[in-house]
Amino acid sequence: MPPLSPASASPGWRAWTIWSVGVAAYVLAITNRTSLGAVGVEAADRFQADASTLALFAVVQLAVYGGMQIPIGVLLDRYGSRPIITIGMLLMAAGQLTMALSPSVGIAIVARVLLGAGDAAVFPAVLRLVATWFPAQRGPLMVQFTGIIGQAGQLIALVPVAALLHATSWSITFGSIAGLGLLFTVLVWLVIRNHPPERGADVTVNTDTGVVRVVTSAIDTGVGIRAAWAHPGTRLAFWSHFTTPFAGTAFVLLWGMPFLTVGEGLRPAAAAGIISIYVVAGMVLGPVIGDLSRRLPNHRSLALVLPAVGVQAAAWIAVIALPGPAPAWLLTVLAVALATGGPASMIAFDHARTHNPSHRLSTATGVTNAGGFIAALLAIFLIGLLLDVQGAGTPETYSLEAFRLAFLAPLPLWALGVTFILIERKRTRIRMGLDPERRPRSPLG
C-alpha cells in the first residue's frame, strides 16, 4: 500500500460527518440505556415491582450488554461499524417498542434484553470509526469527545423523557423513543461507511510514521480473545473500566432518583438537578482528564484512575455516613465525584488500543468495555437485594436508613478493582520495560 500524503492523512468533511452521525447514534443509545432510571418509581408502580425485580430490569440489560461486548468486538473486526450500528439501532427500537406495550414483568425483561443487545453494539462501533477514519494521534482526544457528547443522552432521558411520561402515557413515551430508533437505523445505514472509499479495508493511519495498518481480522475468535486477555495491558484496561464508572452508572441508571426523592426527600425537579450536575460535570471533566492522560502516559493509573476512584468512594461514604438527610452541597459534591468515573474510564480504552495490535482492536475494546458493566450490574443487583432484605423493596417502604445500608454494596467492588489495577499496572510496566522484573525469592529467605 503506498504511503499516505499529508492531505489524505487528515480527516476531511466526510470523516467528520460519519463520526457525527455515529456520535448522535451513541447519544440515542445512552438515552435508551438510562430511560428507565429517570422513571424508576413510575416503573415500580406500573409493574408492581419490588426492589429486586426493579433491579433485575437493569441487571438483565447490563448483563446482556456486558456479555455481548466480546462477540460484538469480534463481529466488528470482521464486518466493520456500519452493519453493526444499524443492527444495534434496530434492536433498541424493538426493545423500546416492546417496553411501551409490555403488560407484565416478563415481557419487560425481554424488552431490556433487546435493549442491552442493541446498546452493546454502538459505542465500540463508534470507537472503531474513530480508528478507521482519523489519524492515530487524534485517537485519545476523539475517544474522550465521543464519550463526552454521548453523555448528553442522559440529560435527554432525565428531562424530556420524564416530562413526556408525566404529560402523556407510558406507551406514548417509550413508543416515541422506539420511533427515533427506527429513524436512526435508516440514517446510520445511509451515511456511515466502514472505511474511506480509497481503501479496500478498515485501516488505522499513523501520521507520525505514515504507517497504514489493516484492521479487519479473520483470526480465530478464541485465539483473539485469549491473546488479548494474555497481555497485562488488556487486563489493566479491563480492571480500570471495572472500577471507575460503575457507581455513577448504578446511580444514574436506576437508584439515584429513588434515593434522592424518597430517601433524601428531594422534590423530583431537585433530584433531576443533582443528576444533571453529574452529567454536565462529566462533560466538563472529560477534556481535562483526557489532556492529563495525554501528558502522563506512563502514570495514568496512579495519577488519574485511582484518584478518581478515591474521590468517588470518599463522597459516597460521606453521604451515607451523615446522620439525617445530606445537605444539597454534599449531594452536589457526590454528583461531581461520581462524574470523574466516566472520563477516567476512557483511559481504559487507550490502554486497550496501546497494548493490542490493530487486528485485535475491537476484540480488546470489547473485553475492556465489559468490565464497567459487569461491575455496574453487580452494584445494581446488590443494592436492590439489600433493600429487599431490609423489607424496603417498594417505593412505599423505601427509607434513608435502608438506602444507607444498601449503598455499602459498591465498597467491596471498589476494593477488588483497585487491587487488580495495582497488580496489572505493575505487570504492564514490566512488560513494557519500565520496571525491572521481580527477582524470585531466595530459598533461604
Short mmCIF file of C-alpha atoms in Angstrom, two decimals:
data_model
loop_
_atom_site.label_atom_id
_atom_site.label_comp_id
_atom_site.label_asym_id
_atom_site.label_seq_id
_atom_site.Cartn_x
_atom_site.Cartn_y
_atom_site.Cartn_z
CA MET A 1 0.00 0.00 0.00
CA PRO A 2 1.51 3.38 -0.97
CA PRO A 3 2.41 5.95 1.68
CA LEU A 4 -0.22 8.50 2.52
CA SER A 5 0.09 12.10 1.52
CA PRO A 6 -0.37 14.67 4.28
CA ALA A 7 -3.74 15.64 2.85
CA SER A 8 -5.07 12.10 2.87
CA ALA A 9 -3.81 11.62 6.42
CA SER A 10 -6.03 14.44 7.67
CA PRO A 11 -9.73 13.78 8.28
CA GLY A 12 -11.99 15.57 5.83
CA TRP A 13 -15.63 16.60 5.93
CA ARG A 14 -16.81 13.07 5.23
CA ALA A 15 -14.92 11.68 8.23
CA TRP A 16 -16.44 14.33 10.48
CA THR A 17 -19.93 13.69 9.07
CA ILE A 18 -19.67 9.94 9.64
CA TRP A 19 -18.32 10.45 13.16
CA SER A 20 -21.11 12.96 13.91
CA VAL A 21 -23.82 10.51 12.88
CA GLY A 22 -22.10 7.79 14.90
CA VAL A 23 -21.96 10.02 17.97
CA ALA A 24 -25.62 11.02 17.51
CA ALA A 25 -26.48 7.31 17.46
CA TYR A 26 -24.45 6.90 20.65
CA VAL A 27 -26.39 9.76 22.29
CA LEU A 28 -29.62 7.92 21.48
CA ALA A 29 -28.13 4.69 22.82
CA ILE A 30 -27.35 6.40 26.14
CA THR A 31 -30.90 7.80 26.20
CA ASN A 32 -32.23 4.28 25.70
CA ARG A 33 -29.89 2.88 28.35
CA THR A 34 -30.85 5.39 31.05
CA SER A 35 -34.53 5.88 30.15
CA LEU A 36 -35.72 3.54 32.90
CA GLY A 37 -33.60 5.23 35.56
CA ALA A 38 -35.36 8.56 35.01
CA VAL A 39 -38.76 6.93 35.68
CA GLY A 40 -37.75 4.23 38.16
CA VAL A 41 -40.51 5.00 40.67
CA GLU A 42 -43.14 5.02 37.90
CA ALA A 43 -41.77 1.72 36.57
CA ALA A 44 -42.06 0.15 40.02
CA ASP A 45 -45.68 1.27 40.21
CA ARG A 46 -46.55 0.15 36.65
CA PHE A 47 -45.19 -3.36 37.10
CA GLN A 48 -45.89 -3.65 40.85
CA ALA A 49 -42.19 -4.48 41.21
CA ASP A 50 -40.17 -4.76 44.40
CA ALA A 51 -36.56 -3.53 44.57
CA SER A 52 -35.03 -6.82 43.41
CA THR A 53 -37.38 -7.03 40.42
CA LEU A 54 -36.77 -3.39 39.51
CA ALA A 55 -33.02 -4.03 39.78
CA LEU A 56 -33.49 -7.10 37.58
CA PHE A 57 -34.56 -4.87 34.68
CA ALA A 58 -31.25 -3.01 34.81
CA VAL A 59 -29.21 -6.12 35.68
CA VAL A 60 -30.54 -8.06 32.68
CA GLN A 61 -29.90 -5.10 30.40
CA LEU A 62 -26.33 -4.68 31.66
CA ALA A 63 -25.66 -8.42 31.71
CA VAL A 64 -26.61 -8.65 28.04
CA TYR A 65 -24.60 -5.51 27.31
CA GLY A 66 -21.51 -6.87 29.05
CA GLY A 67 -21.90 -10.36 27.66
CA MET A 68 -22.22 -9.04 24.12
CA GLN A 69 -19.06 -6.94 24.23
CA ILE A 70 -16.63 -9.64 23.12
CA PRO A 71 -18.92 -11.06 20.39
CA ILE A 72 -19.56 -7.52 19.17
CA GLY A 73 -15.82 -6.86 19.11
CA VAL A 74 -15.21 -9.96 17.03
CA LEU A 75 -18.06 -9.08 14.65
CA LEU A 76 -16.68 -5.55 14.30
CA ASP A 77 -13.25 -6.93 13.44
CA ARG A 78 -14.92 -8.99 10.71
CA TYR A 79 -17.71 -6.78 9.31
CA GLY A 80 -16.96 -3.19 10.35
CA SER A 81 -19.06 -0.49 12.02
CA ARG A 82 -21.87 0.23 9.55
CA PRO A 83 -23.87 -3.02 9.77
CA ILE A 84 -23.22 -3.41 13.50
CA ILE A 85 -24.53 0.07 14.44
CA THR A 86 -27.51 -0.39 12.11
CA ILE A 87 -28.50 -3.67 13.75
CA GLY A 88 -27.91 -2.12 17.18
CA MET A 89 -30.29 0.75 16.49
CA LEU A 90 -32.94 -1.66 15.17
CA LEU A 91 -32.69 -3.86 18.27
CA MET A 92 -33.02 -0.87 20.60
CA ALA A 93 -36.08 0.34 18.70
CA ALA A 94 -37.63 -3.12 19.04
CA GLY A 95 -36.78 -3.15 22.75
CA GLN A 96 -38.39 0.21 23.45
CA LEU A 97 -41.50 -0.70 21.44
CA THR A 98 -41.77 -3.90 23.48
CA MET A 99 -41.33 -1.86 26.67
CA ALA A 100 -44.06 0.54 25.54
CA LEU A 101 -46.56 -2.29 25.10
CA SER A 102 -45.38 -4.67 27.85
CA PRO A 103 -48.21 -5.73 30.17
CA SER A 104 -46.03 -7.69 32.59
CA VAL A 105 -42.60 -8.01 34.15
CA GLY A 106 -41.69 -10.96 31.90
CA ILE A 107 -42.31 -9.03 28.68
CA ALA A 108 -40.48 -6.01 30.10
CA ILE A 109 -37.43 -8.19 30.77
CA VAL A 110 -37.49 -9.32 27.13
CA ALA A 111 -37.52 -5.64 26.19
CA ARG A 112 -34.44 -5.00 28.34
CA VAL A 113 -32.65 -7.94 26.69
CA LEU A 114 -33.24 -6.40 23.25
CA LEU A 115 -32.20 -3.00 24.54
CA GLY A 116 -28.97 -4.29 26.08
CA ALA A 117 -28.03 -6.19 22.92
CA GLY A 118 -28.58 -3.15 20.73
CA ASP A 119 -26.82 -0.79 23.11
CA ALA A 120 -23.79 -3.10 23.23
CA ALA A 121 -23.14 -2.57 19.53
CA VAL A 122 -22.97 1.20 19.38
CA PHE A 123 -20.07 2.53 21.47
CA PRO A 124 -17.42 0.00 20.31
CA ALA A 125 -18.51 0.57 16.72
CA VAL A 126 -18.16 4.35 17.05
CA LEU A 127 -14.70 3.87 18.57
CA ARG A 128 -13.86 1.79 15.51
CA LEU A 129 -14.98 4.64 13.25
CA VAL A 130 -12.51 6.84 15.12
CA ALA A 131 -9.77 4.28 14.47
CA THR A 132 -10.54 3.90 10.77
CA TRP A 133 -11.36 7.50 9.77
CA PHE A 134 -8.97 9.52 11.95
CA PRO A 135 -5.19 9.56 12.44
CA ALA A 136 -3.93 7.52 15.39
CA GLN A 137 -2.51 10.60 17.11
CA ARG A 138 -6.04 12.02 17.42
CA GLY A 139 -7.39 8.80 18.92
CA PRO A 140 -7.31 9.64 22.66
CA LEU A 141 -8.90 13.07 22.14
CA MET A 142 -11.58 11.73 19.79
CA VAL A 143 -12.44 8.93 22.22
CA GLN A 144 -12.89 11.50 25.01
CA PHE A 145 -15.07 13.71 22.79
CA THR A 146 -17.17 10.68 21.82
CA GLY A 147 -17.73 9.80 25.47
CA ILE A 148 -18.44 13.40 26.50
CA ILE A 149 -21.00 14.10 23.79
CA GLY A 150 -22.66 10.74 24.33
CA GLN A 151 -23.42 11.66 27.93
CA ALA A 152 -25.91 14.22 26.65
CA GLY A 153 -28.18 11.22 26.22
CA GLN A 154 -28.52 11.06 29.99
CA LEU A 155 -29.88 14.60 30.05
CA ILE A 156 -32.40 13.68 27.35
CA ALA A 157 -33.54 10.69 29.42
CA LEU A 158 -33.60 12.74 32.60
CA VAL A 159 -35.65 15.72 31.46
CA PRO A 160 -37.60 15.31 28.17
CA VAL A 161 -38.36 11.60 28.64
CA ALA A 162 -39.58 12.08 32.20
CA ALA A 163 -41.57 15.17 31.19
CA LEU A 164 -43.15 13.31 28.26
CA LEU A 165 -44.15 10.45 30.56
CA HIS A 166 -45.80 12.78 33.03
CA ALA A 167 -47.58 14.66 30.22
CA THR A 168 -48.76 11.63 28.22
CA SER A 169 -48.51 7.92 28.99
CA TRP A 170 -46.04 5.07 29.33
CA SER A 171 -46.84 3.67 25.87
CA ILE A 172 -46.53 7.01 24.09
CA THR A 173 -43.23 7.83 25.81
CA PHE A 174 -41.43 4.59 25.06
CA GLY A 175 -43.08 4.28 21.66
CA SER A 176 -41.68 7.70 20.75
CA ILE A 177 -38.17 6.57 21.68
CA ALA A 178 -38.69 3.48 19.51
CA GLY A 179 -39.65 5.75 16.59
CA LEU A 180 -36.41 7.69 17.00
CA GLY A 181 -34.53 4.39 16.92
CA LEU A 182 -36.11 3.46 13.58
CA LEU A 183 -35.21 6.89 12.17
CA PHE A 184 -31.59 6.44 13.21
CA THR A 185 -31.50 2.93 11.78
CA VAL A 186 -32.11 4.43 8.34
CA LEU A 187 -29.77 7.39 8.93
CA VAL A 188 -26.87 5.21 10.04
CA TRP A 189 -27.20 2.90 7.04
CA LEU A 190 -27.33 5.83 4.59
CA VAL A 191 -24.44 7.87 6.00
CA ILE A 192 -21.90 5.66 7.80
CA ARG A 193 -19.21 3.79 5.89
CA ASN A 194 -16.68 1.36 7.37
CA HIS A 195 -13.60 3.00 5.86
CA PRO A 196 -12.52 5.71 3.41
CA PRO A 197 -13.53 4.92 -0.21
CA GLU A 198 -9.96 4.80 -1.49
CA ARG A 199 -9.19 1.83 0.75
CA GLY A 200 -10.38 -1.73 0.40
CA ALA A 201 -10.40 -2.47 4.14
CA ASP A 202 -10.63 -0.83 7.56
CA VAL A 203 -7.27 0.72 8.42
CA THR A 204 -5.63 2.85 11.05
CA VAL A 205 -3.33 5.66 9.98
CA ASN A 206 -0.37 6.94 11.99
CA THR A 207 0.51 10.41 10.71
CA ASP A 208 3.79 10.43 12.62
CA THR A 209 5.16 7.47 10.68
CA GLY A 210 2.87 7.22 7.66
CA VAL A 211 2.18 3.57 8.51
CA VAL A 212 -1.16 2.16 7.37
CA ARG A 213 -2.40 -0.94 9.20
CA VAL A 214 -5.32 -3.09 8.14
CA VAL A 215 -7.81 -3.58 10.99
CA THR A 216 -10.08 -6.23 9.51
CA SER A 217 -9.35 -9.64 11.00
CA ALA A 218 -10.00 -13.23 10.02
CA ILE A 219 -8.34 -14.80 13.07
CA ASP A 220 -9.97 -17.49 15.17
CA THR A 221 -12.30 -15.96 17.75
CA GLY A 222 -10.96 -17.92 20.70
CA VAL A 223 -7.37 -17.17 19.75
CA GLY A 224 -8.11 -13.43 19.53
CA ILE A 225 -9.82 -13.29 22.92
CA ARG A 226 -7.11 -15.34 24.63
CA ALA A 227 -4.37 -13.28 23.01
CA ALA A 228 -5.99 -10.00 24.07
CA TRP A 229 -6.51 -11.17 27.68
CA ALA A 230 -2.99 -12.62 27.86
CA HIS A 231 -1.49 -9.13 27.68
CA PRO A 232 -1.41 -7.42 31.10
CA GLY A 233 -2.24 -4.12 29.38
CA THR A 234 -5.65 -5.52 28.37
CA ARG A 235 -6.24 -6.75 31.91
CA LEU A 236 -5.24 -3.33 33.23
CA ALA A 237 -7.76 -1.81 30.81
CA PHE A 238 -10.48 -4.23 32.00
CA TRP A 239 -9.94 -3.53 35.69
CA SER A 240 -9.64 0.22 35.11
CA HIS A 241 -13.02 0.17 33.37
CA PHE A 242 -14.43 -2.19 36.02
CA THR A 243 -13.53 0.17 38.86
CA THR A 244 -14.10 3.72 37.64
CA PRO A 245 -17.64 4.22 36.20
CA PHE A 246 -19.87 1.61 37.85
CA ALA A 247 -21.07 3.67 40.84
CA GLY A 248 -22.17 6.53 38.60
CA THR A 249 -23.82 4.06 36.23
CA ALA A 250 -25.77 2.40 39.07
CA PHE A 251 -26.76 5.80 40.42
CA VAL A 252 -28.00 7.24 37.12
CA LEU A 253 -29.32 4.04 35.57
CA LEU A 254 -31.63 3.10 38.45
CA TRP A 255 -31.05 4.00 42.09
CA GLY A 256 -30.24 7.73 42.03
CA MET A 257 -33.77 9.08 41.60
CA PRO A 258 -35.38 6.81 44.25
CA PHE A 259 -32.55 7.58 46.69
CA LEU A 260 -32.74 11.33 46.16
CA THR A 261 -36.54 11.64 46.11
CA VAL A 262 -37.74 9.05 48.63
CA GLY A 263 -34.56 8.61 50.68
CA GLU A 264 -33.23 12.17 50.83
CA GLY A 265 -36.66 13.78 50.49
CA LEU A 266 -35.89 15.97 47.46
CA ARG A 267 -38.55 17.02 45.00
CA PRO A 268 -38.26 15.32 41.58
CA ALA A 269 -37.05 18.55 39.96
CA ALA A 270 -34.32 19.00 42.58
CA ALA A 271 -33.27 15.35 42.23
CA ALA A 272 -33.14 15.73 38.46
CA GLY A 273 -30.95 18.79 39.02
CA ILE A 274 -28.45 16.76 41.06
CA ILE A 275 -28.24 14.09 38.36
CA SER A 276 -27.92 16.81 35.72
CA ILE A 277 -24.90 18.12 37.62
CA TYR A 278 -23.41 14.62 37.36
CA VAL A 279 -23.87 14.62 33.58
CA VAL A 280 -22.60 18.16 33.00
CA ALA A 281 -19.63 17.67 35.33
CA GLY A 282 -18.66 14.55 33.38
CA MET A 283 -18.77 16.50 30.13
CA VAL A 284 -16.60 19.26 31.62
CA LEU A 285 -14.11 16.90 33.25
CA GLY A 286 -13.69 14.80 30.11
CA PRO A 287 -11.34 17.14 28.21
CA VAL A 288 -9.37 17.87 31.40
CA ILE A 289 -8.79 14.22 32.21
CA GLY A 290 -8.17 13.47 28.53
CA ASP A 291 -5.44 16.12 28.33
CA LEU A 292 -3.85 14.95 31.56
CA SER A 293 -3.93 11.39 30.23
CA ARG A 294 -2.05 12.55 27.14
CA ARG A 295 0.55 14.35 29.25
CA LEU A 296 1.06 11.46 31.70
CA PRO A 297 1.09 8.35 29.50
CA ASN A 298 3.08 6.23 31.96
CA HIS A 299 1.42 7.41 35.16
CA ARG A 300 -2.29 7.45 34.30
CA SER A 301 -3.33 4.75 36.74
CA LEU A 302 -1.72 6.37 39.77
CA ALA A 303 -2.32 9.98 38.75
CA LEU A 304 -5.86 9.74 37.31
CA VAL A 305 -7.64 6.38 37.62
CA LEU A 306 -7.02 5.64 41.31
CA PRO A 307 -7.64 9.26 42.44
CA ALA A 308 -10.98 9.17 40.57
CA VAL A 309 -11.92 6.03 42.49
CA GLY A 310 -10.76 7.63 45.73
CA VAL A 311 -12.88 10.79 45.41
CA GLN A 312 -15.94 8.73 44.46
CA ALA A 313 -15.57 6.44 47.47
CA ALA A 314 -14.93 9.36 49.83
CA ALA A 315 -18.00 11.31 48.70
CA TRP A 316 -20.16 8.17 48.68
CA ILE A 317 -19.16 7.26 52.24
CA ALA A 318 -19.65 10.86 53.43
CA VAL A 319 -23.25 10.92 52.15
CA ILE A 320 -24.30 7.58 53.61
CA ALA A 321 -22.47 8.11 56.92
CA LEU A 322 -24.00 11.53 57.64
CA PRO A 323 -26.85 11.44 60.20
CA GLY A 324 -30.06 12.64 58.60
CA PRO A 325 -30.56 13.83 55.01
CA ALA A 326 -27.43 15.17 53.32
CA PRO A 327 -27.30 18.90 52.55
CA ALA A 328 -27.60 19.97 48.92
CA TRP A 329 -23.93 20.94 48.72
CA LEU A 330 -22.81 17.45 49.76
CA LEU A 331 -25.12 15.80 47.21
CA THR A 332 -23.62 18.13 44.62
CA VAL A 333 -20.13 17.04 45.68
CA LEU A 334 -21.25 13.41 45.30
CA ALA A 335 -22.54 14.10 41.79
CA VAL A 336 -19.28 15.75 40.75
CA ALA A 337 -17.20 13.00 42.35
CA LEU A 338 -19.17 10.26 40.56
CA ALA A 339 -18.75 12.22 37.33
CA THR A 340 -15.00 11.62 37.39
CA GLY A 341 -15.65 7.93 36.74
CA GLY A 342 -16.79 8.30 33.12
CA PRO A 343 -13.81 10.29 31.83
CA ALA A 344 -11.39 8.19 33.89
CA SER A 345 -12.86 5.03 32.37
CA MET A 346 -11.95 6.31 28.88
CA ILE A 347 -8.30 5.82 29.84
CA ALA A 348 -9.01 2.10 29.81
CA PHE A 349 -9.73 2.17 26.07
CA ASP A 350 -6.42 3.89 25.44
CA HIS A 351 -4.73 1.04 27.34
CA ALA A 352 -6.53 -1.47 25.12
CA ARG A 353 -5.54 0.39 21.95
CA THR A 354 -1.94 0.85 23.03
CA HIS A 355 -1.25 -2.73 24.07
CA ASN A 356 -3.01 -4.62 21.26
CA PRO A 357 -2.26 -4.88 17.53
CA SER A 358 -4.80 -3.44 15.13
CA HIS A 359 -6.25 -6.83 14.15
CA ARG A 360 -7.39 -7.30 17.78
CA LEU A 361 -8.57 -3.71 18.26
CA SER A 362 -12.31 -4.29 18.63
CA THR A 363 -11.91 -7.59 20.48
CA ALA A 364 -9.71 -5.92 23.12
CA THR A 365 -12.11 -2.97 23.28
CA GLY A 366 -14.99 -5.38 23.90
CA VAL A 367 -13.11 -7.09 26.71
CA THR A 368 -12.40 -3.69 28.27
CA ASN A 369 -15.92 -2.33 27.88
CA ALA A 370 -17.39 -5.40 29.58
CA GLY A 371 -15.56 -4.55 32.81
CA GLY A 372 -17.53 -1.47 33.82
CA PHE A 373 -20.87 -3.05 33.07
CA ILE A 374 -20.13 -6.24 34.96
CA ALA A 375 -19.36 -4.07 37.99
CA ALA A 376 -22.46 -1.93 37.42
CA LEU A 377 -24.83 -4.88 37.20
CA LEU A 378 -23.33 -6.32 40.40
CA ALA A 379 -23.77 -2.99 42.19
CA ILE A 380 -27.35 -2.51 40.96
CA PHE A 381 -28.38 -6.04 41.90
CA LEU A 382 -26.72 -5.95 45.33
CA ILE A 383 -28.34 -2.61 46.20
CA GLY A 384 -31.77 -3.97 45.26
CA LEU A 385 -31.15 -7.18 47.19
CA LEU A 386 -30.04 -5.30 50.30
CA LEU A 387 -33.16 -3.12 50.13
CA ASP A 388 -35.38 -6.20 49.91
CA VAL A 389 -33.58 -7.94 52.77
CA GLN A 390 -34.44 -4.95 54.96
CA GLY A 391 -38.12 -5.06 53.94
CA ALA A 392 -37.71 -1.80 51.97
CA GLY A 393 -38.28 -3.14 48.49
CA THR A 394 -41.05 -0.86 47.18
CA PRO A 395 -41.41 2.94 46.82
CA GLU A 396 -43.81 2.90 49.78
CA THR A 397 -41.20 1.25 52.04
CA TYR A 398 -38.00 2.94 50.82
CA SER A 399 -36.22 4.82 53.60
CA LEU A 400 -32.99 6.72 54.06
CA GLU A 401 -31.73 4.19 56.60
CA ALA A 402 -32.40 1.31 54.20
CA PHE A 403 -30.58 3.11 51.38
CA ARG A 404 -27.61 3.76 53.68
CA LEU A 405 -27.10 0.06 54.26
CA ALA A 406 -27.82 -0.88 50.65
CA PHE A 407 -25.33 1.71 49.40
CA LEU A 408 -22.49 -0.15 51.11
CA ALA A 409 -22.56 -2.54 48.12
CA PRO A 410 -20.06 -0.58 45.95
CA LEU A 411 -17.30 -0.60 48.58
CA PRO A 412 -16.05 -4.19 48.06
CA LEU A 413 -16.25 -3.72 44.29
CA TRP A 414 -14.00 -0.66 44.52
CA ALA A 415 -11.57 -2.56 46.75
CA LEU A 416 -11.44 -5.50 44.32
CA GLY A 417 -10.87 -3.25 41.33
CA VAL A 418 -8.14 -1.17 42.96
CA THR A 419 -6.27 -4.33 43.97
CA PHE A 420 -6.20 -5.68 40.43
CA ILE A 421 -5.35 -2.29 38.92
CA LEU A 422 -2.21 -2.19 41.07
CA ILE A 423 -1.32 -5.78 40.18
CA GLU A 424 -1.83 -5.41 36.42
CA ARG A 425 -0.20 -1.98 36.31
CA LYS A 426 2.98 -3.50 37.71
CA ARG A 427 2.85 -6.38 35.24
CA THR A 428 2.24 -4.00 32.33
CA ARG A 429 5.16 -1.78 33.28
CA ILE A 430 7.41 -4.84 33.50
CA ARG A 431 6.18 -5.97 30.07
CA MET A 432 6.97 -2.51 28.65
CA GLY A 433 10.41 -2.46 30.23
CA LEU A 434 9.58 0.47 32.51
CA ASP A 435 10.07 -1.56 35.70
CA PRO A 436 12.57 -4.37 36.38
CA GLU A 437 11.25 -7.91 36.58
CA ARG A 438 10.65 -9.28 40.03
CA ARG A 439 13.51 -11.42 41.23
CA PRO A 440 12.48 -14.84 42.53
CA ARG A 441 12.83 -15.19 46.27
CA SER A 442 15.87 -16.99 47.54
CA PRO A 443 15.16 -20.39 49.16
CA LEU A 444 16.97 -19.09 52.22
CA GLY A 445 14.58 -16.17 52.51
#
